[in-house]
Short mmCIF file of C-alpha atoms in Angstrom, two decimals:
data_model
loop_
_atom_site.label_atom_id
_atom_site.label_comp_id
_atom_site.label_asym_id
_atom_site.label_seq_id
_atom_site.Cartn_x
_atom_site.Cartn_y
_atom_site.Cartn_z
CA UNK A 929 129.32 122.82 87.61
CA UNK A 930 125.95 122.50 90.05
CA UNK A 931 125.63 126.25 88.99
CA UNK A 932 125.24 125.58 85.75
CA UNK A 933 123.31 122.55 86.07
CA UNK A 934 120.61 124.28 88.37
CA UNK A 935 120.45 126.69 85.87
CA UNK A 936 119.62 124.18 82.78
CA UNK A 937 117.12 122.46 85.38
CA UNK A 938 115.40 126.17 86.21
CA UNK A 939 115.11 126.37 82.25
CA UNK A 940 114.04 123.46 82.21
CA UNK A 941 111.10 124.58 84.20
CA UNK A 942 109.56 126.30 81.38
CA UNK A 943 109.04 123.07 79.32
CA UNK A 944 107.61 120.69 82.76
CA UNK A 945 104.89 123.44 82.72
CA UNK A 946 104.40 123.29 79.07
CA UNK A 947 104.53 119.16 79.62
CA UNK A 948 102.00 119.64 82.38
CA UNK A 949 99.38 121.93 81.75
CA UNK A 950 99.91 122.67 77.88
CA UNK A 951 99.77 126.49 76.55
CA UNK A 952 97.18 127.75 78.37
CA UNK A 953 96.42 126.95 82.47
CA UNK A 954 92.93 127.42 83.81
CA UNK A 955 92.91 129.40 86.99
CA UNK A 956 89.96 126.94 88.38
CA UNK A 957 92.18 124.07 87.25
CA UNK A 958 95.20 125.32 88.90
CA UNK A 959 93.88 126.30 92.20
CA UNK A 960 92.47 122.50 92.71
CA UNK A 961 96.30 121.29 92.28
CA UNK A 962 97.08 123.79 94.44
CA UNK A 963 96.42 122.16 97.89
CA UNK A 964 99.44 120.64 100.67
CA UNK A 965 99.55 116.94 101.57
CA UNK A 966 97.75 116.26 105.22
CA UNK A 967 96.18 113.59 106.87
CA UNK A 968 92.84 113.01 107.73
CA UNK A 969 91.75 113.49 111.42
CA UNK A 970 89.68 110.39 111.60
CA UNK A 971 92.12 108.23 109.67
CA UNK A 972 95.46 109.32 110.81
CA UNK A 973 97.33 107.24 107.88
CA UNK A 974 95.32 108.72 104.92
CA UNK A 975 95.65 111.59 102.67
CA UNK A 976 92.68 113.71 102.01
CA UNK A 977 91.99 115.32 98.57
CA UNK A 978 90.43 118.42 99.15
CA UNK A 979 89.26 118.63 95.10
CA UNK A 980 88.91 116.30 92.08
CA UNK A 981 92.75 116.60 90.17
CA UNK A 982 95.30 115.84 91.90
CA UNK A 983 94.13 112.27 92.99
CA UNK A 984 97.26 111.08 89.87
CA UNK A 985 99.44 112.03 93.03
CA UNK A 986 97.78 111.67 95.88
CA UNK A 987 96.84 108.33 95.06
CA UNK A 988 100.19 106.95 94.42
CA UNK A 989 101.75 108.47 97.36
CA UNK A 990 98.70 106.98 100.04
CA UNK A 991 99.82 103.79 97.88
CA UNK A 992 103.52 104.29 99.05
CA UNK A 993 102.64 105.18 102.44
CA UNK A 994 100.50 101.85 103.20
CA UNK A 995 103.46 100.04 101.94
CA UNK A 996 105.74 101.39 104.12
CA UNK A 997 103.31 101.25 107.18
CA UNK A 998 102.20 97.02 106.03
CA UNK A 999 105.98 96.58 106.04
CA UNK A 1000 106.63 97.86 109.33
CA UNK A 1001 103.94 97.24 111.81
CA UNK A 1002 101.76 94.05 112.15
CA UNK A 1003 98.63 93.59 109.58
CA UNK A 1004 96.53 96.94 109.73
CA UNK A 1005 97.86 97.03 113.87
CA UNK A 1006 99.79 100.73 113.41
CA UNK A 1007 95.95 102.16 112.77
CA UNK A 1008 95.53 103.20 115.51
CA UNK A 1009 99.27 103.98 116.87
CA UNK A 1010 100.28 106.95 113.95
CA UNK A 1011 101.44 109.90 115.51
CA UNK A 1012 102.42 112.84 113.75
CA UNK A 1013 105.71 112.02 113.63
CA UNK A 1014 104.86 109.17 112.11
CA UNK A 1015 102.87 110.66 109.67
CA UNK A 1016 105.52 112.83 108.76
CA UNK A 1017 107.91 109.79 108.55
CA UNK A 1018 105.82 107.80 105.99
CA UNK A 1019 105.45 110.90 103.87
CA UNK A 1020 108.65 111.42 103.48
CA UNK A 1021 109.33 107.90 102.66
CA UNK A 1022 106.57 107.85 100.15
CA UNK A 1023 108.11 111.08 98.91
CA UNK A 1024 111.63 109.35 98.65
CA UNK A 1025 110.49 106.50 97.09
CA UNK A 1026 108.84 107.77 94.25
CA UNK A 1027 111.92 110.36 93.45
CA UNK A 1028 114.24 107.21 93.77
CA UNK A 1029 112.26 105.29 91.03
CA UNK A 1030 112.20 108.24 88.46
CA UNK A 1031 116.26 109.36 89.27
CA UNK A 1032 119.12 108.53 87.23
CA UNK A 1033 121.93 110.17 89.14
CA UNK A 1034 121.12 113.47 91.20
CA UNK A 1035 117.64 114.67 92.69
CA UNK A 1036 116.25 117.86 91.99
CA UNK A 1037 113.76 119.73 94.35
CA UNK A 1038 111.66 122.32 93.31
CA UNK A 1039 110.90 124.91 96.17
CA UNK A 1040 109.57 128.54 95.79
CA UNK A 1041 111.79 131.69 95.66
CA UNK A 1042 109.92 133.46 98.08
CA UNK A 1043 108.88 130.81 100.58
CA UNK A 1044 110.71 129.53 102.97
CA UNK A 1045 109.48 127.67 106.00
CA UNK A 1046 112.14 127.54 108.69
CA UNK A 1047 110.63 124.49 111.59
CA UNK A 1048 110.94 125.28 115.42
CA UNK A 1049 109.61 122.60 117.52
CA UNK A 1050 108.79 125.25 120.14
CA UNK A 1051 106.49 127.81 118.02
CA UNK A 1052 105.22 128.60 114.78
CA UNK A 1053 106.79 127.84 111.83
CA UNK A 1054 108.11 131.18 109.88
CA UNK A 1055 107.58 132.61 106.07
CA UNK A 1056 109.43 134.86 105.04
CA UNK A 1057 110.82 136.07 108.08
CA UNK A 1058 106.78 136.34 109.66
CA UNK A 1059 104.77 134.72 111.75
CA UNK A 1060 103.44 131.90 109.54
CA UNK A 1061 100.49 132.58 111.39
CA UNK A 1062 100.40 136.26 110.92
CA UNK A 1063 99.41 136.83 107.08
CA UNK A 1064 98.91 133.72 104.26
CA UNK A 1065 97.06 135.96 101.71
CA UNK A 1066 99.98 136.63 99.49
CA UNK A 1067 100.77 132.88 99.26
CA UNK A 1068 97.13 131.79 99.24
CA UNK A 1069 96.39 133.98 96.27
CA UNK A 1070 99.59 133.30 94.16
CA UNK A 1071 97.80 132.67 90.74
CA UNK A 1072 99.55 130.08 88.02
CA UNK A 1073 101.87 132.92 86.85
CA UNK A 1074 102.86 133.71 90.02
CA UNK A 1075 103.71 130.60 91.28
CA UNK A 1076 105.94 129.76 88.67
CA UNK A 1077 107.55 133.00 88.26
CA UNK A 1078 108.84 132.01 91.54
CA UNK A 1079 110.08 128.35 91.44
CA UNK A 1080 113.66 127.59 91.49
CA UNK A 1081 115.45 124.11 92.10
CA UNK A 1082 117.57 122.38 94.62
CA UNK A 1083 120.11 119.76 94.00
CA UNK A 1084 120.82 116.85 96.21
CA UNK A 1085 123.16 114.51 95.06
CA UNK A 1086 122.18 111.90 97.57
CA UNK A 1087 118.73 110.16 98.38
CA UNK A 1088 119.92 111.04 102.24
CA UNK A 1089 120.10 114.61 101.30
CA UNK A 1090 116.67 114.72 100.02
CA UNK A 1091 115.03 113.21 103.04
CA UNK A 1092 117.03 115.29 105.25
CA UNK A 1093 115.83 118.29 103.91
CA UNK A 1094 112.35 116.99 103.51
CA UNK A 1095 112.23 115.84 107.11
CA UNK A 1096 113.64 119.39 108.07
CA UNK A 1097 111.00 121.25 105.61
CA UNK A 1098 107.86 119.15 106.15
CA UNK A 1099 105.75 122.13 106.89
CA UNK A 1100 106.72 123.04 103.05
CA UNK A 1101 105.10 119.83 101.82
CA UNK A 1102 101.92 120.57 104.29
CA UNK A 1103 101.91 123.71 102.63
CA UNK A 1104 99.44 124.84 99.62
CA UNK A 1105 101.53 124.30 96.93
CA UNK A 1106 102.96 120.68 98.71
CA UNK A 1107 101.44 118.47 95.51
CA UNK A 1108 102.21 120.83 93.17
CA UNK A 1109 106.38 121.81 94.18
CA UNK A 1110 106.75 117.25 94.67
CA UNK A 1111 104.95 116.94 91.31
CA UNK A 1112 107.69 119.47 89.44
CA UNK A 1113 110.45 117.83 91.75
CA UNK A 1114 109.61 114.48 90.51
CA UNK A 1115 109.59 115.76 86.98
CA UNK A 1116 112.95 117.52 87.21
CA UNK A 1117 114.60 114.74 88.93
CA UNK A 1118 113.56 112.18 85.97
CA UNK A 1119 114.28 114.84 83.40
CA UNK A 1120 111.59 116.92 80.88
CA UNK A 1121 113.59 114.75 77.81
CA UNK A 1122 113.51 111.57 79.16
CA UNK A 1123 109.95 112.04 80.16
CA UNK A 1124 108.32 113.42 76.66
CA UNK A 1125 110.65 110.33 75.18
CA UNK A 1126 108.53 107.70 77.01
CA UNK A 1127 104.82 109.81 76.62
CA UNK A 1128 103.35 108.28 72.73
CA UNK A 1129 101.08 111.42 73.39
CA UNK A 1130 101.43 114.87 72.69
CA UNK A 1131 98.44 116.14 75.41
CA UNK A 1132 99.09 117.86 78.58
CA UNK A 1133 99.91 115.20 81.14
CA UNK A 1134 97.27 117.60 83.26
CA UNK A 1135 93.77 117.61 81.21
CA UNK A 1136 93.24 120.85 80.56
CA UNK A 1137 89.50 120.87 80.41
CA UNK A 1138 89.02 118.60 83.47
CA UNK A 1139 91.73 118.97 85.36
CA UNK A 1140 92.46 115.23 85.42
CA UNK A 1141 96.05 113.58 85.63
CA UNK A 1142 96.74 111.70 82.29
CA UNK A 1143 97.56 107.42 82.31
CA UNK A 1144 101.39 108.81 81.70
CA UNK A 1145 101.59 110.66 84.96
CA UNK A 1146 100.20 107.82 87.44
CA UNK A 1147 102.40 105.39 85.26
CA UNK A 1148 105.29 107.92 86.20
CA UNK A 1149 103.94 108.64 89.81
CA UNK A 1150 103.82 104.38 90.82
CA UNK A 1151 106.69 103.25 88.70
CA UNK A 1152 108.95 105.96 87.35
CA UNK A 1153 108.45 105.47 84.20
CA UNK A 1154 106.37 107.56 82.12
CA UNK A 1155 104.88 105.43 79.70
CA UNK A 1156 101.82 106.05 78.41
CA UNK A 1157 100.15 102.24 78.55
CA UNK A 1158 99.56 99.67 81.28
CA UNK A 1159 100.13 96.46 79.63
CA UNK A 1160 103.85 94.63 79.68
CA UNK A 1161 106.53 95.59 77.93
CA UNK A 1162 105.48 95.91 73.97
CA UNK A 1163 102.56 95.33 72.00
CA UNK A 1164 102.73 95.90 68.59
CA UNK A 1165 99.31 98.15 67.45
CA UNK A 1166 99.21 98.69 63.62
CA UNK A 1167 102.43 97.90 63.06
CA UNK A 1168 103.37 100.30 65.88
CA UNK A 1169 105.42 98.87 68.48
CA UNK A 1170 103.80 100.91 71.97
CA UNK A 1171 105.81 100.42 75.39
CA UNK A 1172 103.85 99.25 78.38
CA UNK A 1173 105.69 98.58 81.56
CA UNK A 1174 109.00 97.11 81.22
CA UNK A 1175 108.85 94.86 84.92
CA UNK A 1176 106.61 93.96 87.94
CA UNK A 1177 105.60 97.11 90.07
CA UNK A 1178 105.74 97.77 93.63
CA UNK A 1179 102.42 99.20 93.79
CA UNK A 1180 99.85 97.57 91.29
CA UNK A 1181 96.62 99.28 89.14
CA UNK A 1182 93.80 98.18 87.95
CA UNK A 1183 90.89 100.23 86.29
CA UNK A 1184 87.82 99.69 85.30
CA UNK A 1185 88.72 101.33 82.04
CA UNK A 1186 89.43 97.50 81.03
CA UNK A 1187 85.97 96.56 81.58
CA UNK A 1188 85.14 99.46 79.42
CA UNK A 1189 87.69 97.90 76.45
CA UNK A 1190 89.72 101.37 76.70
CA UNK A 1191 92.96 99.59 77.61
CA UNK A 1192 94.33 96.09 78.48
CA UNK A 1193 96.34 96.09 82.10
CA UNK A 1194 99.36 93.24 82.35
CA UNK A 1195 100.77 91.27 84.92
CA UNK A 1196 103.17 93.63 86.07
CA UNK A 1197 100.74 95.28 87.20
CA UNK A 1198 97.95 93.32 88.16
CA UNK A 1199 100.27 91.30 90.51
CA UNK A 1200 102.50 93.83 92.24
CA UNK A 1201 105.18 92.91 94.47
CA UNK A 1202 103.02 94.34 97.26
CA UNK A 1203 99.34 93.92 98.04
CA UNK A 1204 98.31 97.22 97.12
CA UNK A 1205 96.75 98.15 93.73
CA UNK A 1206 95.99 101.65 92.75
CA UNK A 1207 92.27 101.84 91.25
CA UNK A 1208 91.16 103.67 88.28
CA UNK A 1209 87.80 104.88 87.42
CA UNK A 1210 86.65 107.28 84.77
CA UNK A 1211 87.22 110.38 86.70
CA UNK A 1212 89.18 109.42 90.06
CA UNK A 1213 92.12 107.52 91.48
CA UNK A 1214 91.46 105.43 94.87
CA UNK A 1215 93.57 102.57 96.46
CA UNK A 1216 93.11 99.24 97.38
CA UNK A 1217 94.76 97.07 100.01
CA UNK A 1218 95.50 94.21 101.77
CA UNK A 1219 97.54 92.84 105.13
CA UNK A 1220 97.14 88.92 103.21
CA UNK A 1221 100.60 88.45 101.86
CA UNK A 1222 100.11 85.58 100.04
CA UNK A 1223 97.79 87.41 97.43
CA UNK A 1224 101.44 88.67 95.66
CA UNK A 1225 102.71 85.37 96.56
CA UNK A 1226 104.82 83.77 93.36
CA UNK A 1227 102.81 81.80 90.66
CA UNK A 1228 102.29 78.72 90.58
CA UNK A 1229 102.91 77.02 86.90
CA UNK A 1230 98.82 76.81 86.36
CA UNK A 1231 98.60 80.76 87.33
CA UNK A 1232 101.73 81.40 84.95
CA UNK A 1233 99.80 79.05 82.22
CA UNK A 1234 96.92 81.15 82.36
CA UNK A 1235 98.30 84.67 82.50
CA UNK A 1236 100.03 83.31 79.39
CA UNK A 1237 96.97 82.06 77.82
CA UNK A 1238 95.09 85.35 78.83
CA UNK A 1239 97.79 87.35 77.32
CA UNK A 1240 97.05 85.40 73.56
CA UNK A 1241 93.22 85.95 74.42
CA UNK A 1242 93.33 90.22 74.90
CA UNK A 1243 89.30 90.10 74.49
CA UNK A 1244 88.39 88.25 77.07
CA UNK A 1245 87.10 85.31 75.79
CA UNK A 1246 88.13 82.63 77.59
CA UNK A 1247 89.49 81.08 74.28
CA UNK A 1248 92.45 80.90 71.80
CA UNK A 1249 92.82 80.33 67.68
CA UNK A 1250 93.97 77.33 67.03
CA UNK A 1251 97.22 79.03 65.68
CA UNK A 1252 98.58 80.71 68.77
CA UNK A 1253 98.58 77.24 70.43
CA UNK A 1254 102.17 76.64 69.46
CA UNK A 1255 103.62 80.08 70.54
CA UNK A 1256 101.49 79.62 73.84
CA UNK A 1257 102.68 76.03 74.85
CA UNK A 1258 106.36 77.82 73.57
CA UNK A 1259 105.99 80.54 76.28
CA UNK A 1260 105.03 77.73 79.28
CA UNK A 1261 108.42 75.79 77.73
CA UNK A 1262 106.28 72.89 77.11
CA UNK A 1263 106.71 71.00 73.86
CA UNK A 1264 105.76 73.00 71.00
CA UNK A 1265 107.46 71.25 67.76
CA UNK A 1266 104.86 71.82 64.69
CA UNK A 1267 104.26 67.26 64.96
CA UNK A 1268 103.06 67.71 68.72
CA UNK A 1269 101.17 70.77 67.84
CA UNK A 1270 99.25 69.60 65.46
CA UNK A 1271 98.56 66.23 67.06
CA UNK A 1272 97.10 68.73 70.28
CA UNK A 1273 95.57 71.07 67.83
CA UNK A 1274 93.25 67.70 66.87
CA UNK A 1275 92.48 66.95 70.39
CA UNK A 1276 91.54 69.99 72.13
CA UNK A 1277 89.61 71.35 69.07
CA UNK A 1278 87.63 68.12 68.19
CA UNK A 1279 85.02 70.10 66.77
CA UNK A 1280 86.95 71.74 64.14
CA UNK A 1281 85.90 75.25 65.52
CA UNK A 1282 89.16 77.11 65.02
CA UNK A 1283 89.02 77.73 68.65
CA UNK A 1284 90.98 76.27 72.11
CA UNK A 1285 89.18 76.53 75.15
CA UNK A 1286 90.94 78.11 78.20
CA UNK A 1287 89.53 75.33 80.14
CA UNK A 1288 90.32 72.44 77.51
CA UNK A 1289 93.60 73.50 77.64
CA UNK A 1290 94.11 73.88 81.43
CA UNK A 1291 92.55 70.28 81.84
CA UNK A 1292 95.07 68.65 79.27
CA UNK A 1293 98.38 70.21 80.85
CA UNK A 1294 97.70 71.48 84.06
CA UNK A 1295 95.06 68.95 85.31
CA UNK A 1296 95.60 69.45 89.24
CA UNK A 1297 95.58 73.22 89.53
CA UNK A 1298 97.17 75.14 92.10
CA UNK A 1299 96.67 78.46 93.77
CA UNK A 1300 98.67 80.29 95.59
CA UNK A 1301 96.10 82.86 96.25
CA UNK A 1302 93.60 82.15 99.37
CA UNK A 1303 89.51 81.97 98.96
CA UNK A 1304 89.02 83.85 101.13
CA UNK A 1305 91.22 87.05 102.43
CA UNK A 1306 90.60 90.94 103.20
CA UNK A 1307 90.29 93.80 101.16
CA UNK A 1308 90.72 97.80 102.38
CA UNK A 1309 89.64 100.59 100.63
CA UNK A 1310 90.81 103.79 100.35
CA UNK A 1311 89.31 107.25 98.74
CA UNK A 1312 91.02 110.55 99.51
CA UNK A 1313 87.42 112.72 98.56
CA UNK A 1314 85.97 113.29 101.95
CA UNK A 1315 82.57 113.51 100.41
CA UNK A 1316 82.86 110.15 98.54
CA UNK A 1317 83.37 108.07 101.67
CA UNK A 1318 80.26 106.83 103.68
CA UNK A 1319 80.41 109.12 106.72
CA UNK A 1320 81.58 111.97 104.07
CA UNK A 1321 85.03 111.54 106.19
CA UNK A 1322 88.54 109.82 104.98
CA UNK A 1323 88.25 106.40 106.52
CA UNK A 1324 89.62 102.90 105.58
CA UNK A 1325 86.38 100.51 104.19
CA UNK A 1326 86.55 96.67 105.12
CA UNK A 1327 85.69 94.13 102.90
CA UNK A 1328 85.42 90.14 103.13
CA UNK A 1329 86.36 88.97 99.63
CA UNK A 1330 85.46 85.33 98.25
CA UNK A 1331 87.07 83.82 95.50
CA UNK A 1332 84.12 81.25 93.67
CA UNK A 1333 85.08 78.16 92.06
CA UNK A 1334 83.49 78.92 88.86
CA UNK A 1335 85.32 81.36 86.22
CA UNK A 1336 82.03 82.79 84.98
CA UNK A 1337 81.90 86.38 86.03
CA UNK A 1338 78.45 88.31 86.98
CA UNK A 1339 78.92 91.79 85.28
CA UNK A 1340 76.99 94.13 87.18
CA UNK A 1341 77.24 97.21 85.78
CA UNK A 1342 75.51 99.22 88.86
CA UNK A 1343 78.73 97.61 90.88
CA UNK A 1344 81.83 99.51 89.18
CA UNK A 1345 83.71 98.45 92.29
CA UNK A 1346 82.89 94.58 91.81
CA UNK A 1347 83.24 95.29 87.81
CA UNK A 1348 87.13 96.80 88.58
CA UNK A 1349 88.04 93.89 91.39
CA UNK A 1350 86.99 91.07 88.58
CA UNK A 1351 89.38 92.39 86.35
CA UNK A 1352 92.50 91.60 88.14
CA UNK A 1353 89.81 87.91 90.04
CA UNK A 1354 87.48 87.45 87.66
CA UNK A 1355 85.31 84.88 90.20
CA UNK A 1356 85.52 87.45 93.42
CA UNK A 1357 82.62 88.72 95.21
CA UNK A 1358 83.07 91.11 98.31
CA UNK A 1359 81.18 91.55 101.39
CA UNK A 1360 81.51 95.34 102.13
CA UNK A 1361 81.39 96.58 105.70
CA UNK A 1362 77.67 97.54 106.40
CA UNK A 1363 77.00 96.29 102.96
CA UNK A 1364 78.03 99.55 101.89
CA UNK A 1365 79.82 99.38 98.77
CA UNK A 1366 82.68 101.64 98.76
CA UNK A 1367 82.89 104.67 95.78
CA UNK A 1368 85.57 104.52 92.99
CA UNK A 1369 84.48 108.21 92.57
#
């Protein structure tokens, strides 16, 4: 029976490269996905990218690995205490993690024929029966065909299994195809059906003139589900009902791409169970963090009454028409029969301008306003480029954020960072380490 269903799954190959990179794969393309996952030397806890692409996984996983590290040490103390066992421990996890979000049953690992790394504490690891050492060219110049002329797939029928071999084979994962083999594993563990049934898009999760990874592949990378939009659960567009998110995330995202008007993020994403937000530019993927726990602290009813108002208002405005009133006060469970409506209606739209006024309406039902969030707390950044950082190194960037007391917003479009951050607090500003602004780029 596992015979036959490794073979289905190693058939099944075919279509996640068809999924991924669409008919044809640029070389140039390929070989920037084709890189291992290791850490930075001056910031033991990050990932570095090594070339624009494959931030869609890298991103996630340096997501993953800063929640497992925030969980288990102090605040930002294990910065300076991760060893490389520790590094290889929080991969791993990451690893897991991810894979245990997308399975439905079994896991399925996707390993090359032809390359097998056996670990031995006391020397070098071995390929192929050599010195690992020795002679890399053949792997390092495996083109596209190669490479997947040579893939084949490994069942596990338990998470344990998985890590076990992952913690036995981490020098396969350091490897140059590392990103590449989790990327198929995490495709063949959620299944090439069920994934194409939650893409609305027909386009190579992979762009395949730039290389980058698609909204449906991070969506799949920090959630497990593949969907191809950011908001929650359904909007109807057109008459078209389009799936967003279907609960709150571990790890959030926000982009600046909603600044731009290109998409609308939700709540389940924009408060994450976890203090750690995934951040989308036009071109790149970068993370942001915090040790302040109380910023995914639960709402309070004012926060819930205006992420409900916000969610009737998808421009931005700060207002309402008159006629979503009643479905709004219906979603807080406050009185909503058509009498009271209209009686409201009269008095928070005095003028007769068809409009409700986010702050008319907070004053009227939610007059002394809580917050659960603090003014004042610290941000992290993260960017996997080594050029993109300030000392052209992978480092963590400190930030003091403020939260204002006014709700206007100062759009500053030579800021994209400050522009992304007011998406998910509209009235933050940020004091940057060195007043260096970190790069979303």
């Amino acid at each position: 029976m596992d015979d036959n269903l490794l073979s289905n799954i190693e058939q099944e190959l075919i279509g996640i490269r068809q999924l991924l990179w669409g008919s044809n794969i640029k070389q140039e393309i390929f070989k920037r996905w084709s890189q291992g996952f290791y850490f930075s030397t001056n910031e033991k806890s990050a990932l570095e990218q090594a070339e624009g692409g494959p931030c869609a996984i890298i991103a996630p996983i340096q997501a993953f690995i800063l929640k497992k590290l925030l969980s288990d040490y102090n605040g930002m103390s294990f910065r300076y205490r991760v060893t490389e066992e520790v590094q290889h421990k929080v991969l791993v996890n990451a690893l897991c993690e991810i894979l245990q979000q997308c399975s439905v049953g079994s896991y399925y690992v996707v390993v090359l024929k032809n390359y097998k790394v056996d670990v031995d504490s006391s020397g070098p690891s071995v390929i192929n029966g050599e010195d690992n050492n020795s002679d890399m060219d053949t792997t390092s110049a495996l083109d596209a065909k190669v490479f997947h002329n040579n893939l084949k797939v490994r069942l596990f029928p338990l998470m344990e299994d998985v890590q076990k071999y992952y913690n036995e084979n981490i020098d396969s994962l350091k490897a140059q195809f590392g990103v590449l083999l989790f990327l198929y594993s995490v495709i063949a563990t959620k299944g090439l059906e069920s994934v194409k049934s939650e893409c609305d898009v027909t386009d190579p999760l992979i762009d395949e003139t730039y290389g980058y990874g698609s909204q449906s592949l991070i969506n799949l990378m920090i959630t497990g589900k593949g969907v191809t939009y950011v908001w929650d659960n359904f909007q109807d567009v057109g008459g078209l009902k389009l799936r967003g998110l279907d609960r709150q995330s571990e790890i959030g995202f926000i982009t600046l791409m909603e600044h731009l008007r290109y998409c609308t993020v939700g709540s389940f994403y924009k408060n994450p169970i976890h203090p750690i937000w995934v951040l989308g530019s036009e071109t790149h993927l970068t993370v942001l963090f915090s040790d302040e726990k109380l910023l995914v602290s639960p709402e309070t009813k004012s926060e819930e009454a205006r992420r409900v108002f916000k969610s009737f208002d998808p421009d931005g405005n700060n207002f309402i028409n008159v006629s979503s009133l009643r479905d709004v006060l219906s979603a807080l469970s406050l009185v909503s029969d058509q009498q009271y409506v209209n009686i409201m209606t009269k008095k928070l739209d005095s003028e007769n301008l068809g409009i409700i006024l986010l702050n008319e309406f907070m004053d009227e039902f939610f007059p002394k306003e809580e917050s659960s969030v603090p003014d004042m707390f610290q941000l992290i950044h993260y960017n996997g480029l080594a050029r993109s950082n300030v000392s052209k190194q992978v480092q963590y960037h400190y930030g003091s954020a403020i939260l204002l007391e006014s709700d206007l917003k100062s759009i500053n479009d030579s800021d994209p960072m400050l522009t992304c951050l007011q998406t998910k607090w509209p009235n933050i500003e940020v004091q940057w380490c060195d007043n260096i602004t970190p790069s979303l780029n």
